[in-house]
């Protein structure tokens, strides 16, 4: 049997092509296997190792930042209420009326007394006072007013003609009081009449407006 040279050459070339193709396939399969193995190795490493710092911070800081923002919003709302709305509630028309009433009633109690009821009158007046002015009034009525009122039979009565708020704050106020006062005594039984204006300073103590200053104008 005779083998043609050309046929042998074709067979050899075909064999080489098959070998090259097989080598390429093997190389590609090996590369894919290497890539897959590398991915698995990285995944295993990531499971066994701590996450990057940036990731950890992001995971924890985002909720913290949101919580801080929410607390900040609540704090801002509270501040707005205390700084704006709360003082308005403490200095509204009803509060102004309360200060006028306290100043008027306190002024009448301070300037009205009778020689027969001095102790009672002064004790009642003290319930309208506070602070240094209370101490001053106590000393003044004890040392000066009481002896003079008893000796000369001095009696005074006071009537408020008008009162208006001059200054109003949550815990302090100034009320301008216009008054008429009638005074009788042993020397002047018919009495004398006088009008005056007083600037009454008030301080809020345990929810009650009390006189802390009393200045004639």
Short mmCIF file of C-alpha atoms in Angstrom, two decimals:
data_model
loop_
_atom_site.label_atom_id
_atom_site.label_comp_id
_atom_site.label_asym_id
_atom_site.label_seq_id
_atom_site.Cartn_x
_atom_site.Cartn_y
_atom_site.Cartn_z
CA UNK A 1 0.00 0.00 0.00
CA UNK A 2 1.35 3.35 -0.98
CA UNK A 3 0.72 6.48 1.21
CA UNK A 4 0.51 9.72 -0.61
CA UNK A 5 2.82 12.41 0.74
CA UNK A 6 0.17 15.07 0.49
CA UNK A 7 -2.21 13.03 2.62
CA UNK A 8 0.41 12.64 5.32
CA UNK A 9 0.99 16.37 5.32
CA UNK A 10 -2.76 17.04 5.69
CA UNK A 11 -2.99 14.61 8.56
CA UNK A 12 -0.06 16.24 10.33
CA UNK A 13 -1.54 19.71 9.89
CA UNK A 14 -4.93 18.52 11.17
CA UNK A 15 -3.27 16.93 14.17
CA UNK A 16 -1.42 20.15 14.94
CA UNK A 17 -4.66 22.16 14.72
CA UNK A 18 -6.40 19.75 17.08
CA UNK A 19 -3.50 19.97 19.50
CA UNK A 20 -3.49 23.78 19.40
CA UNK A 21 -7.27 23.91 19.87
CA UNK A 22 -7.10 21.52 22.77
CA UNK A 23 -4.32 23.58 24.29
CA UNK A 24 -6.37 26.76 23.97
CA UNK A 25 -9.41 25.10 25.53
CA UNK A 26 -7.31 23.71 28.35
CA UNK A 27 -5.73 27.12 28.86
CA UNK A 28 -9.10 28.86 28.96
CA UNK A 29 -10.54 26.27 31.34
CA UNK A 30 -7.51 26.56 33.54
CA UNK A 31 -7.79 30.36 33.53
CA UNK A 32 -11.49 30.18 34.44
CA UNK A 33 -10.70 27.74 37.22
CA UNK A 34 -7.94 30.02 38.48
CA UNK A 35 -10.29 33.03 38.45
CA UNK A 36 -13.02 31.13 40.29
CA UNK A 37 -10.52 29.89 42.84
CA UNK A 38 -9.26 33.43 43.35
CA UNK A 39 -12.81 34.71 43.90
CA UNK A 40 -13.51 31.97 46.43
CA UNK A 41 -10.23 32.70 48.16
CA UNK A 42 -11.10 36.42 48.40
CA UNK A 43 -14.59 35.62 49.71
CA UNK A 44 -13.17 33.26 52.31
CA UNK A 45 -10.62 35.86 53.31
CA UNK A 46 -13.30 38.56 53.59
CA UNK A 47 -15.41 36.34 55.83
CA UNK A 48 -12.57 35.63 58.14
CA UNK A 49 -11.11 39.15 58.29
CA UNK A 50 -12.55 42.43 59.69
CA UNK A 51 -14.36 44.72 57.26
CA UNK A 52 -12.52 47.82 56.08
CA UNK A 53 -12.65 50.77 58.52
CA UNK A 54 -14.57 52.97 56.09
CA UNK A 55 -17.34 50.39 55.82
CA UNK A 56 -17.60 49.97 59.57
CA UNK A 57 -17.71 53.72 60.14
CA UNK A 58 -20.34 54.18 57.48
CA UNK A 59 -22.52 51.43 58.94
CA UNK A 60 -22.38 52.89 62.45
CA UNK A 61 -22.07 56.60 61.78
CA UNK A 62 -25.09 56.93 59.51
CA UNK A 63 -27.60 55.88 62.22
CA UNK A 64 -25.72 57.98 64.78
CA UNK A 65 -25.82 61.03 62.52
CA UNK A 66 -29.54 60.54 61.94
CA UNK A 67 -30.14 60.25 65.68
CA UNK A 68 -28.13 63.41 66.34
CA UNK A 69 -30.09 65.26 63.68
CA UNK A 70 -33.38 64.15 65.21
CA UNK A 71 -32.23 65.18 68.68
CA UNK A 72 -30.99 68.46 67.26
CA UNK A 73 -34.37 69.11 65.68
CA UNK A 74 -36.12 68.36 68.96
CA UNK A 75 -33.70 70.62 70.80
CA UNK A 76 -34.28 73.41 68.29
CA UNK A 77 -38.03 73.10 68.69
CA UNK A 78 -37.68 73.22 72.48
CA UNK A 79 -35.43 76.27 72.26
CA UNK A 80 -37.87 78.02 69.95
CA UNK A 81 -40.69 77.33 72.38
CA UNK A 82 -38.74 78.54 75.42
CA UNK A 83 -37.20 81.53 73.67
CA UNK A 84 -40.25 82.74 71.78
CA UNK A 85 -43.58 81.20 72.71
CA UNK A 86 -43.06 80.56 76.42
CA UNK A 87 -42.16 84.19 77.28
CA UNK A 88 -45.22 85.32 75.30
CA UNK A 89 -47.39 83.16 77.52
CA UNK A 90 -45.73 84.60 80.61
CA UNK A 91 -46.21 88.22 79.51
CA UNK A 92 -49.65 88.22 77.93
CA UNK A 93 -52.68 90.40 78.77
CA UNK A 94 -53.79 88.12 81.59
CA UNK A 95 -50.38 88.38 83.25
CA UNK A 96 -50.40 92.16 82.84
CA UNK A 97 -53.81 92.32 84.50
CA UNK A 98 -52.49 90.19 87.37
CA UNK A 99 -49.57 92.56 87.94
CA UNK A 100 -51.90 95.60 87.94
CA UNK A 101 -54.13 93.92 90.50
CA UNK A 102 -51.16 92.96 92.69
CA UNK A 103 -49.69 96.47 92.54
CA UNK A 104 -53.03 98.15 93.25
CA UNK A 105 -54.02 95.93 96.15
CA UNK A 106 -50.53 96.07 97.61
CA UNK A 107 -50.41 99.86 97.39
CA UNK A 108 -53.74 100.20 99.19
CA UNK A 109 -52.53 97.82 101.92
CA UNK A 110 -49.25 99.69 102.31
CA UNK A 111 -50.74 103.18 102.60
CA UNK A 112 -53.91 102.45 104.56
CA UNK A 113 -53.93 101.99 108.33
CA UNK A 114 -55.73 103.01 111.50
CA UNK A 115 -54.30 103.59 114.98
CA UNK A 116 -56.71 101.04 116.45
CA UNK A 117 -55.65 98.24 114.08
CA UNK A 118 -52.01 99.00 113.32
CA UNK A 119 -50.62 95.52 113.95
CA UNK A 120 -53.32 93.91 111.81
CA UNK A 121 -52.94 96.50 109.05
CA UNK A 122 -49.16 96.18 108.88
CA UNK A 123 -49.30 92.39 108.97
CA UNK A 124 -51.73 92.40 106.05
CA UNK A 125 -49.49 94.79 104.12
CA UNK A 126 -46.46 92.54 104.59
CA UNK A 127 -48.20 89.71 102.74
CA UNK A 128 -47.88 91.83 99.57
CA UNK A 129 -44.15 92.45 99.96
CA UNK A 130 -40.88 90.61 99.35
CA UNK A 131 -37.11 90.98 99.51
CA UNK A 132 -35.31 94.03 100.86
CA UNK A 133 -38.40 96.16 100.64
CA UNK A 134 -40.21 93.84 103.05
CA UNK A 135 -37.36 94.23 105.52
CA UNK A 136 -37.39 98.02 105.09
CA UNK A 137 -41.16 98.27 105.54
CA UNK A 138 -41.06 96.14 108.68
CA UNK A 139 -38.39 98.35 110.25
CA UNK A 140 -39.97 101.62 109.09
CA UNK A 141 -43.48 100.86 110.39
CA UNK A 142 -42.10 99.59 113.67
CA UNK A 143 -39.75 102.49 114.40
CA UNK A 144 -41.54 105.48 112.83
CA UNK A 145 -45.12 104.90 111.72
CA UNK A 146 -46.41 103.04 114.78
CA UNK A 147 -45.30 105.61 117.41
CA UNK A 148 -46.55 108.55 115.30
CA UNK A 149 -49.85 106.92 114.41
CA UNK A 150 -50.60 106.05 118.02
CA UNK A 151 -49.54 109.41 119.43
CA UNK A 152 -51.34 111.61 116.88
CA UNK A 153 -54.14 109.18 116.03
CA UNK A 154 -53.17 109.15 112.35
CA UNK A 155 -55.51 107.31 110.01
CA UNK A 156 -55.01 106.96 106.29
CA UNK A 157 -57.11 105.54 103.46
CA UNK A 158 -55.99 105.08 99.89
CA UNK A 159 -57.89 104.79 96.60
CA UNK A 160 -56.35 103.74 93.28
CA UNK A 161 -57.43 106.03 90.44
CA UNK A 162 -55.57 104.33 87.62
CA UNK A 163 -52.77 101.82 87.08
CA UNK A 164 -50.84 100.74 83.99
CA UNK A 165 -48.03 98.35 83.24
CA UNK A 166 -44.78 100.13 82.49
CA UNK A 167 -42.56 97.06 82.13
CA UNK A 168 -43.42 93.36 82.01
CA UNK A 169 -41.12 90.35 82.07
CA UNK A 170 -41.74 86.70 82.97
CA UNK A 171 -40.65 87.16 86.60
CA UNK A 172 -40.66 90.92 87.13
CA UNK A 173 -42.79 93.94 86.33
CA UNK A 174 -43.16 97.66 86.91
CA UNK A 175 -46.62 99.17 87.34
CA UNK A 176 -47.33 102.90 87.41
CA UNK A 177 -50.02 103.61 90.01
CA UNK A 178 -52.01 106.87 90.32
CA UNK A 179 -53.65 107.22 93.73
CA UNK A 180 -55.51 109.53 96.06
CA UNK A 181 -54.89 109.43 99.79
CA UNK A 182 -56.91 110.87 102.63
CA UNK A 183 -55.29 111.38 106.04
CA UNK A 184 -56.95 112.35 109.32
CA UNK A 185 -55.34 112.92 112.71
CA UNK A 186 -55.96 114.39 116.18
CA UNK A 187 -54.57 117.69 114.93
CA UNK A 188 -56.57 117.60 111.67
CA UNK A 189 -59.84 115.73 112.22
CA UNK A 190 -61.32 117.06 108.97
CA UNK A 191 -58.54 115.33 107.04
CA UNK A 192 -56.26 116.25 104.19
CA UNK A 193 -56.38 115.01 100.65
CA UNK A 194 -53.43 114.36 98.32
CA UNK A 195 -52.82 112.75 94.98
CA UNK A 196 -49.59 111.05 93.99
CA UNK A 197 -48.02 108.65 91.55
CA UNK A 198 -45.95 105.63 92.54
CA UNK A 199 -43.80 103.31 90.47
CA UNK A 200 -44.37 99.85 91.93
CA UNK A 201 -41.78 97.17 91.23
CA UNK A 202 -43.04 93.58 91.36
CA UNK A 203 -41.27 90.23 91.56
CA UNK A 204 -42.91 86.87 90.93
CA UNK A 205 -42.32 84.58 93.90
CA UNK A 206 -43.72 81.03 93.82
CA UNK A 207 -46.32 82.11 91.29
CA UNK A 208 -47.41 85.23 93.20
CA UNK A 209 -46.63 88.83 92.25
CA UNK A 210 -45.19 90.69 95.26
CA UNK A 211 -44.00 94.27 95.69
CA UNK A 212 -40.21 94.52 95.80
CA UNK A 213 -39.86 98.27 95.15
CA UNK A 214 -42.02 101.31 95.90
CA UNK A 215 -40.80 104.59 94.46
CA UNK A 216 -42.81 107.85 94.39
CA UNK A 217 -42.60 109.60 91.02
#
